[in-house]
Short mmCIF file of C-alpha atoms in Angstrom, two decimals:
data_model
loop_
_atom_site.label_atom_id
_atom_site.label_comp_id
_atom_site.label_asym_id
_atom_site.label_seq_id
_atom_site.Cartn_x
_atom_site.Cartn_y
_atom_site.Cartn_z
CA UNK A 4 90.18 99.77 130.44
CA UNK A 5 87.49 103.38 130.81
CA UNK A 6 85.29 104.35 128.83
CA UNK A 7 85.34 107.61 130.35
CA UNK A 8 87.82 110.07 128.12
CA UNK A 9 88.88 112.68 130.08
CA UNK A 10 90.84 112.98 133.76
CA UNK A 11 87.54 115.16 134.30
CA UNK A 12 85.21 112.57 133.32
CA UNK A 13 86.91 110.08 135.55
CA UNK A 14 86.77 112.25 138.09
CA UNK A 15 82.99 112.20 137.68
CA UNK A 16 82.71 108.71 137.27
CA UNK A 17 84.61 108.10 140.48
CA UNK A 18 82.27 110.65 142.50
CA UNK A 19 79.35 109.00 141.15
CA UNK A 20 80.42 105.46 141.85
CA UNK A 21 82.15 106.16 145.31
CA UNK A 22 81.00 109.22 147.09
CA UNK A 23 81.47 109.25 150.69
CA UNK A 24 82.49 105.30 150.50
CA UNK A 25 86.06 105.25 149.66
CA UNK A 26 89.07 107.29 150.11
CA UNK A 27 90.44 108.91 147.70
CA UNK A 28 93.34 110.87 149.32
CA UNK A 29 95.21 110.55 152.38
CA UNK A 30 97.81 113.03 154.11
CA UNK A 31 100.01 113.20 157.18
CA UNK A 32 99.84 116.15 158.79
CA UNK A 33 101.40 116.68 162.64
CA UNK A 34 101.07 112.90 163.07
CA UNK A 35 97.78 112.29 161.93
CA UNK A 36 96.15 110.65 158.99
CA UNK A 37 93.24 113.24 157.20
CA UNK A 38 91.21 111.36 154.55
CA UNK A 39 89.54 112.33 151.51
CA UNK A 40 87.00 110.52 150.22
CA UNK A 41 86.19 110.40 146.35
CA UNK A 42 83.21 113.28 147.34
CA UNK A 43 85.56 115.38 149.25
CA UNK A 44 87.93 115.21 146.07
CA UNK A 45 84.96 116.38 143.41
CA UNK A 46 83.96 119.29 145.74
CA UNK A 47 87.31 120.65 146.54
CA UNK A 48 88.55 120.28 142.37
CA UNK A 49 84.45 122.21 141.61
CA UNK A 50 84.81 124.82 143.74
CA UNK A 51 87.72 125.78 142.71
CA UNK A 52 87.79 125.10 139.24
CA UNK A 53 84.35 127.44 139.52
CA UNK A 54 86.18 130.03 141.38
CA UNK A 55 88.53 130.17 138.66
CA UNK A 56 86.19 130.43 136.19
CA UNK A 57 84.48 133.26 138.16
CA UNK A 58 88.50 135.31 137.80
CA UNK A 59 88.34 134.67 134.37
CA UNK A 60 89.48 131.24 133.46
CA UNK A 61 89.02 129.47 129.80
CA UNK A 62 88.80 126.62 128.62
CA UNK A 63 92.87 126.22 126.93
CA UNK A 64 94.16 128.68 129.85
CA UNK A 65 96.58 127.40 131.90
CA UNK A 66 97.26 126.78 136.20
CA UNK A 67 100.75 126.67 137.33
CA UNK A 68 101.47 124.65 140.87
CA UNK A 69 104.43 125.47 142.81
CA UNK A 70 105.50 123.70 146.04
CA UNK A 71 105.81 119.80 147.79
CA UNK A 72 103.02 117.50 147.32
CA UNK A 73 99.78 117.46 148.94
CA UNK A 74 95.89 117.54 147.57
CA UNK A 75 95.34 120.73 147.43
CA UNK A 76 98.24 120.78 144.59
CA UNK A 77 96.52 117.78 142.45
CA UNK A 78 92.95 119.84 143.20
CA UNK A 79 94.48 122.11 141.46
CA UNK A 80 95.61 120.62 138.83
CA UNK A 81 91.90 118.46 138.13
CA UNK A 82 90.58 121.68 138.24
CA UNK A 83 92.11 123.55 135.19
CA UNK A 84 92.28 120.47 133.78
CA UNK A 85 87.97 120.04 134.48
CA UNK A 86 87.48 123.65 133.36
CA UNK A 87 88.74 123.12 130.30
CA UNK A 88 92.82 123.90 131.03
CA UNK A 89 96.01 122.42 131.72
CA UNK A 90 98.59 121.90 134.38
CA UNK A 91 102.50 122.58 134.78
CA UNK A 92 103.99 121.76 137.82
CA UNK A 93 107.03 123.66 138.92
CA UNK A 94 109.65 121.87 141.27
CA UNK A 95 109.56 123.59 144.33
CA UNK A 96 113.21 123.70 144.43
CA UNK A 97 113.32 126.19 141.53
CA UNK A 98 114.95 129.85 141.98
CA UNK A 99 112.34 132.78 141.15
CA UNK A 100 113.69 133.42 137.58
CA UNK A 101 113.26 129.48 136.92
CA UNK A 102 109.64 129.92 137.82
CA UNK A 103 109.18 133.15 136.06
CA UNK A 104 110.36 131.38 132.94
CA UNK A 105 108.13 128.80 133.31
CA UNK A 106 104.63 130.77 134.50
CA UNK A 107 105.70 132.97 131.75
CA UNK A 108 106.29 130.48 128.68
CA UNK A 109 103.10 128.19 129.52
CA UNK A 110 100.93 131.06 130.48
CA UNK A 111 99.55 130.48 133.13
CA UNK A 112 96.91 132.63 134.47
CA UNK A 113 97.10 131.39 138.28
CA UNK A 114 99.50 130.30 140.36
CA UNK A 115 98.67 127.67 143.17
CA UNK A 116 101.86 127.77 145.35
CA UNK A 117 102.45 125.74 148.68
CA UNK A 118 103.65 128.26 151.57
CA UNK A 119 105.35 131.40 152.12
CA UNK A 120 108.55 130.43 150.64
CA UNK A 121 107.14 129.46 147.18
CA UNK A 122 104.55 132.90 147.85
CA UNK A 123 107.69 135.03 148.12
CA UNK A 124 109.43 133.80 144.72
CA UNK A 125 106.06 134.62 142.56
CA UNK A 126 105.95 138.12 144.30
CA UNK A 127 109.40 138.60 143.14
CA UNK A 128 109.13 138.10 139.32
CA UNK A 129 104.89 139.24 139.61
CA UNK A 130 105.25 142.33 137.06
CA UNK A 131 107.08 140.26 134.63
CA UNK A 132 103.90 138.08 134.51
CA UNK A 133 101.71 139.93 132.45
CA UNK A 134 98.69 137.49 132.55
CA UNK A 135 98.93 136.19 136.02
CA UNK A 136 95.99 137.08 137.70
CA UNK A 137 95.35 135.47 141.13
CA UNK A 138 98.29 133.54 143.25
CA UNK A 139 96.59 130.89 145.60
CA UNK A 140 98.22 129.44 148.56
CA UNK A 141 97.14 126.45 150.54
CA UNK A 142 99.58 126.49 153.81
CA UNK A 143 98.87 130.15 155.45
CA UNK A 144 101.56 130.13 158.31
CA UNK A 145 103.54 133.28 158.06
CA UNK A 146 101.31 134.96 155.72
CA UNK A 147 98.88 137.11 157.97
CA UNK A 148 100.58 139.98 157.04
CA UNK A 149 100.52 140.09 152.88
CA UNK A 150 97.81 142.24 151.88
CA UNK A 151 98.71 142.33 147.45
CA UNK A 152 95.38 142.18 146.10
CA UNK A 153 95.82 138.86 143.72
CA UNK A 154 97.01 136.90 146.83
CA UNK A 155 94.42 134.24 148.11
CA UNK A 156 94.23 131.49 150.96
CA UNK A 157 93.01 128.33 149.27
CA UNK A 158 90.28 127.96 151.20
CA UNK A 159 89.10 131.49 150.48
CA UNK A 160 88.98 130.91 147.15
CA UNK A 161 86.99 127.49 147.76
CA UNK A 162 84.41 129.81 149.11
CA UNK A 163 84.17 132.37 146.02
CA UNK A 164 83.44 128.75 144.08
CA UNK A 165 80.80 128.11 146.18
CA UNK A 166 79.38 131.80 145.66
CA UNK A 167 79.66 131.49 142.17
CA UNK A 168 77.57 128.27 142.05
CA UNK A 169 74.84 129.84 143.62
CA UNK A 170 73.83 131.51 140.23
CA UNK A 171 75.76 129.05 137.75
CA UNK A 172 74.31 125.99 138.67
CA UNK A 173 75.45 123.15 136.42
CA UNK A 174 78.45 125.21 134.87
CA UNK A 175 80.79 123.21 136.41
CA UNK A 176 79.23 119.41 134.81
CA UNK A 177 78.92 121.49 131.75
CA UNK A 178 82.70 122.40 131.29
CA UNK A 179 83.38 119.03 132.46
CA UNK A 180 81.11 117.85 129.27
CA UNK A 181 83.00 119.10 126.72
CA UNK A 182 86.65 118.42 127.74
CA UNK A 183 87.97 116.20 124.94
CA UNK A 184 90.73 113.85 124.84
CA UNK A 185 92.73 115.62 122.58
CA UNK A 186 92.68 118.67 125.15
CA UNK A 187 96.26 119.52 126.75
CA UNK A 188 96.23 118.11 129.83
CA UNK A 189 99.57 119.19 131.48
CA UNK A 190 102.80 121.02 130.57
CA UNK A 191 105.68 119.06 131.78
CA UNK A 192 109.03 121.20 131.52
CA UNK A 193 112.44 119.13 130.39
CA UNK A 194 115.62 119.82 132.39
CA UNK A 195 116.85 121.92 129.74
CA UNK A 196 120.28 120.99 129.60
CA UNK A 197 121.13 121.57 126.48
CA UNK A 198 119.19 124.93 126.47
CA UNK A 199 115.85 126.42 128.05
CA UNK A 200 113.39 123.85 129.11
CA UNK A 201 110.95 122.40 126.44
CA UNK A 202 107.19 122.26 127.28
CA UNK A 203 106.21 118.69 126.61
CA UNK A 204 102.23 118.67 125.77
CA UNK A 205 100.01 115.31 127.15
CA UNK A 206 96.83 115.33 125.99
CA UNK A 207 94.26 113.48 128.18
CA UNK A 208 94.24 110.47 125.67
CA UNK A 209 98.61 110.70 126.16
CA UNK A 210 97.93 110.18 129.89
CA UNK A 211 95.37 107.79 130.38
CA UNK A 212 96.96 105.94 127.42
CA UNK A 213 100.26 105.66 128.75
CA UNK A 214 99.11 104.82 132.39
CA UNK A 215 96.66 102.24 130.98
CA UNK A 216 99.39 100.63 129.18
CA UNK A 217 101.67 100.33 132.37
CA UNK A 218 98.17 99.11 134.16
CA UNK A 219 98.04 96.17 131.22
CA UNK A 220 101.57 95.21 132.22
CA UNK A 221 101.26 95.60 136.15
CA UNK A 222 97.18 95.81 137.18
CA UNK A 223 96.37 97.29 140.28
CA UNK A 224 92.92 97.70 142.11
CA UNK A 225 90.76 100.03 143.71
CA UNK A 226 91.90 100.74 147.40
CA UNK A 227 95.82 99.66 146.44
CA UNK A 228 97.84 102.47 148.12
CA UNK A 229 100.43 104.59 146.21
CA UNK A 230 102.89 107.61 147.75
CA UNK A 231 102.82 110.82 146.21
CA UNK A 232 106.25 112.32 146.95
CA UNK A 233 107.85 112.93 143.28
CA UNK A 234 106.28 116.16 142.11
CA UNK A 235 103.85 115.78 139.52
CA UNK A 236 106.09 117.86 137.22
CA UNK A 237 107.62 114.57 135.97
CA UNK A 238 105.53 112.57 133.91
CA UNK A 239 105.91 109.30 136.13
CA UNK A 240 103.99 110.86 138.82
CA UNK A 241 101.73 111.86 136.87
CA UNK A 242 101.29 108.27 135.70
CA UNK A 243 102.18 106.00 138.58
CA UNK A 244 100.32 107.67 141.04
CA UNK A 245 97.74 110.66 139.64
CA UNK A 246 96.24 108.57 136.71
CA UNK A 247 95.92 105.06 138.76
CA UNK A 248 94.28 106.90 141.06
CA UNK A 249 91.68 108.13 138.50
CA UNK A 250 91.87 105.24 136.45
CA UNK A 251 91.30 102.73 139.08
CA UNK A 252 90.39 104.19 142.18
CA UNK A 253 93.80 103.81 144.36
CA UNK A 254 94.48 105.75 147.26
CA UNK A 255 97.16 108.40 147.12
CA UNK A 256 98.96 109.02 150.33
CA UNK A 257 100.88 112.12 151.38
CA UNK A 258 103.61 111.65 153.92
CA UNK A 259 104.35 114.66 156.10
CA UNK A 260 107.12 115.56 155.03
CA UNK A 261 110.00 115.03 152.06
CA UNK A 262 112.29 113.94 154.70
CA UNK A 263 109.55 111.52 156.65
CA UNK A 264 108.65 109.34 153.96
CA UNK A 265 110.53 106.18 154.49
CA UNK A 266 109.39 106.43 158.17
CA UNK A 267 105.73 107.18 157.07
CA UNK A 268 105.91 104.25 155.04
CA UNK A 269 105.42 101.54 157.67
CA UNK A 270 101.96 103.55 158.36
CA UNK A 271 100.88 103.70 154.66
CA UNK A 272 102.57 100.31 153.46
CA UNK A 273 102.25 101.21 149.53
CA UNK A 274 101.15 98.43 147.06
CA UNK A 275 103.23 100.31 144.24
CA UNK A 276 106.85 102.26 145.09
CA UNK A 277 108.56 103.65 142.54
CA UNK A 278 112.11 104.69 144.21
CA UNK A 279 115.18 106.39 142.27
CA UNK A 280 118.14 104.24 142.57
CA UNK A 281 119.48 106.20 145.58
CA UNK A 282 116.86 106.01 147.51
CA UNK A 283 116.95 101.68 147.21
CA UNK A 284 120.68 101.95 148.29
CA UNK A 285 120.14 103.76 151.06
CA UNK A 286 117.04 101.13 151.91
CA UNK A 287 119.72 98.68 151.75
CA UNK A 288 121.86 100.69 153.58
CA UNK A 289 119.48 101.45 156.36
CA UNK A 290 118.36 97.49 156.72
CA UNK A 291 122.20 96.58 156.39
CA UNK A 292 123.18 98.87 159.66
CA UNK A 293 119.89 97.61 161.19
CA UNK A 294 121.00 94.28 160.94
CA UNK A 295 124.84 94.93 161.91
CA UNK A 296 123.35 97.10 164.98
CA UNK A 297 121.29 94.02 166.12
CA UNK A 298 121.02 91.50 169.51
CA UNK A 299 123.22 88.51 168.78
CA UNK A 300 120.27 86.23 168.68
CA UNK A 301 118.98 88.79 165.61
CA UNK A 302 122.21 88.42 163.89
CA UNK A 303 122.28 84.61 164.28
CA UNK A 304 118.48 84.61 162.32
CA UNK A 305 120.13 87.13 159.69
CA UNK A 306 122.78 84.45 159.26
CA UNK A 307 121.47 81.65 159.23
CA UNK A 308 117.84 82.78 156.69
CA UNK A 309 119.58 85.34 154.27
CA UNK A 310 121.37 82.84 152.58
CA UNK A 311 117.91 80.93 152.12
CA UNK A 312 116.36 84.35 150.70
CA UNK A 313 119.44 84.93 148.12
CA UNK A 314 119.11 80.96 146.73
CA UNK A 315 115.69 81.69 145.69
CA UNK A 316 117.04 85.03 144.34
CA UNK A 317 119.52 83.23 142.31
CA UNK A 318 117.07 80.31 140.97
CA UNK A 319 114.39 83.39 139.82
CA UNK A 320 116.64 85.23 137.99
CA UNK A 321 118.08 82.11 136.65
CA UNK A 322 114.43 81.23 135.62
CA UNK A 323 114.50 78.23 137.51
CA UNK A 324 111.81 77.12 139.37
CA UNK A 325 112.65 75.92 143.56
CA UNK A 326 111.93 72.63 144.73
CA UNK A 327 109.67 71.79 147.84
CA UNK A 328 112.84 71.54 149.99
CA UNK A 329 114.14 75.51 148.78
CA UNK A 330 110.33 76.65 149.08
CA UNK A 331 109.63 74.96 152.72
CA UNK A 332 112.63 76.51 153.83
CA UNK A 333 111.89 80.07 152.06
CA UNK A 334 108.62 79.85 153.78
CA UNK A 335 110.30 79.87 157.18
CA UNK A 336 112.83 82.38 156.11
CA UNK A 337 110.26 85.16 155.03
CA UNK A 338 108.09 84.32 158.93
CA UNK A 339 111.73 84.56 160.63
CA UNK A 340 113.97 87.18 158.86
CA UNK A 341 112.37 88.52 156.18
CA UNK A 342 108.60 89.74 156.57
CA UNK A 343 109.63 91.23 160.29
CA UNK A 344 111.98 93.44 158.06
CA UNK A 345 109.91 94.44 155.50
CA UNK A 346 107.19 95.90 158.08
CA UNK A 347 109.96 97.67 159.78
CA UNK A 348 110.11 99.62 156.25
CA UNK A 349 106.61 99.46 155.35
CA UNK A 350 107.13 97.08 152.59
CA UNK A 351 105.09 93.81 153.81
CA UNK A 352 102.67 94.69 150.94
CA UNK A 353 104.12 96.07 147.75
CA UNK A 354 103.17 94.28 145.00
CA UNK A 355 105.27 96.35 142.37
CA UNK A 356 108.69 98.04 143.45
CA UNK A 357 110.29 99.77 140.49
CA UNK A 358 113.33 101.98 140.03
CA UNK A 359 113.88 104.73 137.80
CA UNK A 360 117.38 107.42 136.85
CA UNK A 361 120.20 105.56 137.24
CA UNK A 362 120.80 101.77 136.66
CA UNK A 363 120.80 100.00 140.29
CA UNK A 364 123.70 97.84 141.49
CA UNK A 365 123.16 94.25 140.77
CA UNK A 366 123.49 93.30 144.75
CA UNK A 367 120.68 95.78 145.64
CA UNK A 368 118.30 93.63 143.15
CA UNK A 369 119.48 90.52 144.87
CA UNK A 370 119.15 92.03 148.07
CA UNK A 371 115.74 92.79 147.72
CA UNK A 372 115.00 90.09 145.73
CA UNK A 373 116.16 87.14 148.38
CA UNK A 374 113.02 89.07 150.71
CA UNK A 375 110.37 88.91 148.22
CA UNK A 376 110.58 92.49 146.83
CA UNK A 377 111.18 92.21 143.13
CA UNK A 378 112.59 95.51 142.09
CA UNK A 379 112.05 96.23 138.50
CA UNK A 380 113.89 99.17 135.82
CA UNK A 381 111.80 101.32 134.20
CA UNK A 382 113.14 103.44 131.61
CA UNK A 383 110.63 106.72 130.56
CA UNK A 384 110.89 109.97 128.85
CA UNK A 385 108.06 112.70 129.28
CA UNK A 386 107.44 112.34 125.44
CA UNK A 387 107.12 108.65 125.70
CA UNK A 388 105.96 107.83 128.83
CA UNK A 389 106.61 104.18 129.93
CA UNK A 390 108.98 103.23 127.61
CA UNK A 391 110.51 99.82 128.76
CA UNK A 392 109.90 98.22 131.90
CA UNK A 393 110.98 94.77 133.35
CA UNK A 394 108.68 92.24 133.42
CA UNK A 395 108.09 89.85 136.53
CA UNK A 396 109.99 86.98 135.18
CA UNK A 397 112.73 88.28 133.03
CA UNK A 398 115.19 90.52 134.98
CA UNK A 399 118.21 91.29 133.74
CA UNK A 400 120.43 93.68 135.90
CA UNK A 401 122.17 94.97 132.86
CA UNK A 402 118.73 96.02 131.08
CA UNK A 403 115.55 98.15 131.45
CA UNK A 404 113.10 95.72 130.28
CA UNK A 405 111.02 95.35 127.33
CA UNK A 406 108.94 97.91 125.59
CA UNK A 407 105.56 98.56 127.10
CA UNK A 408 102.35 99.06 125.07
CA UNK A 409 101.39 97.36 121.51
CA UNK A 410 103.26 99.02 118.85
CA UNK A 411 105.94 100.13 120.90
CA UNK A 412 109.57 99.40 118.88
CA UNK A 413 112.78 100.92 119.99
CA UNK A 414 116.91 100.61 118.77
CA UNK A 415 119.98 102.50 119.55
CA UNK A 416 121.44 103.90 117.02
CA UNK A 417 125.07 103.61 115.86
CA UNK A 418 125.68 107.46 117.71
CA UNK A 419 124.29 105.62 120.70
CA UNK A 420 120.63 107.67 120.48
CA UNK A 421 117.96 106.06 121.84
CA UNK A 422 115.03 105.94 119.14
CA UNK A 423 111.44 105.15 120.04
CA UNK A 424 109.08 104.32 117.46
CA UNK A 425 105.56 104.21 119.37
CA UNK A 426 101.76 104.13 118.31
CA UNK A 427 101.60 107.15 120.12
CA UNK A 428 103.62 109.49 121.45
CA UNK A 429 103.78 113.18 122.95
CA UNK A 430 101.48 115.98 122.08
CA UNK A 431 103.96 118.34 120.80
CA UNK A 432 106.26 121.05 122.58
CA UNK A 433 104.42 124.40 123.74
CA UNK A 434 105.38 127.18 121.48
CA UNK A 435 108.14 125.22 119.42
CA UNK A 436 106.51 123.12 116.50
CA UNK A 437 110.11 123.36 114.92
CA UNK A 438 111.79 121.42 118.08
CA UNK A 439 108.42 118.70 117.77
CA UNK A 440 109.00 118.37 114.41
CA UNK A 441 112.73 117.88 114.89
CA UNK A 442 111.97 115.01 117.41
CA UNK A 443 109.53 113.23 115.99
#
């Protein structure tokens, strides 16, 4: 699907290709929409990935992020990843000695945190660090006052990038050059239940392989809009949304907040949501007490169409195709009831809805379903990535789909242990071959 190798490389590719005509980035910020074309995008990740270099950065050293999404956080992590490093992202909700455990195992040598909250955990645990060198911080509110000397505003350190260019012209091409596929591209920490969290290791060939392989199943196209609200510290937004946008040029939106995003959907209206399975029942919540909350004439549409929608539901997952009766009358429904709901919720354009964690409810599939939006399962593990996904004609509530990618076998075993045998798998576990060894 590229030829280009590398996140890096893409990243190139795209600048060269789009420049100042397309956007690359979009985020809400006190009600209005800032863009970021693909130009904006390759100077932000150079000057900073040159500003690192200029504090001592090398090629296999490693950035940690720490806060909610937004560019700067993804800048970030191209950065490392174009001078030569890697990424791990650390959930924001994590208590100081969490993050200490993890800027400590992967070694990272910078911290880019969000705000003052995420500021005040690294200053905590700081001395325990031994090679953290310079904490970066993108939102400055509150922060007037912190004079340690290995604090930095983002912007700031944007500038010392653009110093440093001034006499190492063409470093930054160069160290995007020799970035290989087999270099570590991120980190991604498991939940460590059943200990301390494990390091997973994805190479740039795991990434783009794994997103390409979803792409082959589901394609998408440059300008398709995605929402970046998971934290890239779990591998499906790395895929879903940070490699299509690389891979194929879609636009990553930021809403303004964790707490706005179904209401900042109508504004974006996504072609690709990926939604835990609370977050589709309380959708169908929402549109249920919508609907019950409604004018009488409302209610008499919702009664009269939604029975239309779930028929054609009912004959899809059946595998049966409608007649021109079922269809005319569909066709209606959607102008009436249907479409008029979706744009309430922003969902007049998705063209792939998935669900991931726990297995939805069968009504919230047929729910969804009878107005067009055919929810799929996806089942994925960070040393896997995709590893089953439903396909647009075979949907079976009770399943997770079919394997995804050539090669790509898996069986549960008579414990009830999920085994994956795949062409290609995970990179390995930082610092534990024994615990790599054991799972592959």
């Amino acid at each position: 699907m590229v030829t280009e190798e590398t996140l890096p490389k893409l990243l190139l590719r795209n600048y060269e290709m789009w420049g100042d005509g397309k956007i690359a980035m979009r985020r809400k910020d006190f009600g209005i929409w800032e863009v970021f074309t693909w130009k904006d995008v390759y100077e932000k990740v150079k000057y900073f990935a040159l500003a690192m270099i200029s504090n001592g950065f090398e090629p296999g050293d490693k950035v940690a992020t720490l806060g909610d999404n937004d560019p700067e956080l993804f800048w970030a992590e191209l950065a490392a990843q174009a001078a030569g490093g890697a990424m791990t992202g650390i959930f924001s909700d994590c208590l100081p000695e969490e993050v200490r455990y993890q800027a400590w195992h992967s070694d990272s040598k910078f911290i880019v945190a969000r705000d003052q909250e995420q500021v005040d955990k690294v200053i905590k645990i700081k001395d325990e660090l031994p090679l953290l060198q310079k904490v970066i911080y993108w939102d400055p509110k509150g922060m007037a006052n912190y004079n340690e000397p290995y604090l930095s505003s983002f912007n700031a350190f944007l500038e010392q990038g653009m110093e440093y260019e001034k006499d190492h012209a063409g470093l930054f091409e160069e160290r995007v050059a020799n970035t290989k596929p087999e270099d570590i591209a991120v980190i991604l920490y498991t939940s460590g239940t059943t200990g301390l969290p494990k390091g997973t290791i994805a190479s740039h060939r795991s990434l783009l392989r794994w997103s390409g392989e979803m792409l082959a199943a589901d394609p998408l196209v440059t300008g398709d809009n995605t929402v970046s609200f998971t934290l890239p510290g779990w591998i499906v937004e790395q895929l879903f949304v940070y490699c299509n946008m690389m891979m194929v040029g879609t636009t990553m939106n930021f809403p303004e907040t964790l707490e706005t995003v179904q209401t900042d959907l109508r504004e974006i209206a996504p072609n690709i949501l990926l939604y835990a399975s609370r977050l589709w029942e309380r959708l169908n919540s929402d549109m249920q007490v919508r609907i019950n909350d409604s004018s009488w004439i409302k209610k008499l549409t919702y009664n009269l169409f939604a029975p239309v929608g779930y028929r054609m539901a009912d004959l899809h997952m059946q595998k049966k195709k409608p007649d021109l009766l079922w269809r005319s009358l569909y066709a209606i429904a959607y102008l009436m009831l249907f479409r008029p709901l979706l744009d309430k919720h922003g969902l007049t354009n998705v063209k792939f809805a998935y669900t991931a964690g726990a297995i939805l409810g069968p009504d919230i599939f047929r729910f969804f379903r009878a107005m067009g939006i055919n929810i799929k399962q996806i089942y994925g593990i960070t040393e896997i990535g995709i590893g089953t996904l439903h396909r647009d004609d075979d949907i079976a509530f009770e399943s997770v789909g079919r394997p995804v990618g050539a090669g790509k076998n898996i069986r549960i075993s008579n414990d009830g242990e999920i085994l994956v045998d795949a062409a290609h798998c995970f990179d390995g576990y930082y610092k534990d071959e024994e615990a790599y060894e054991n799972a592959t």
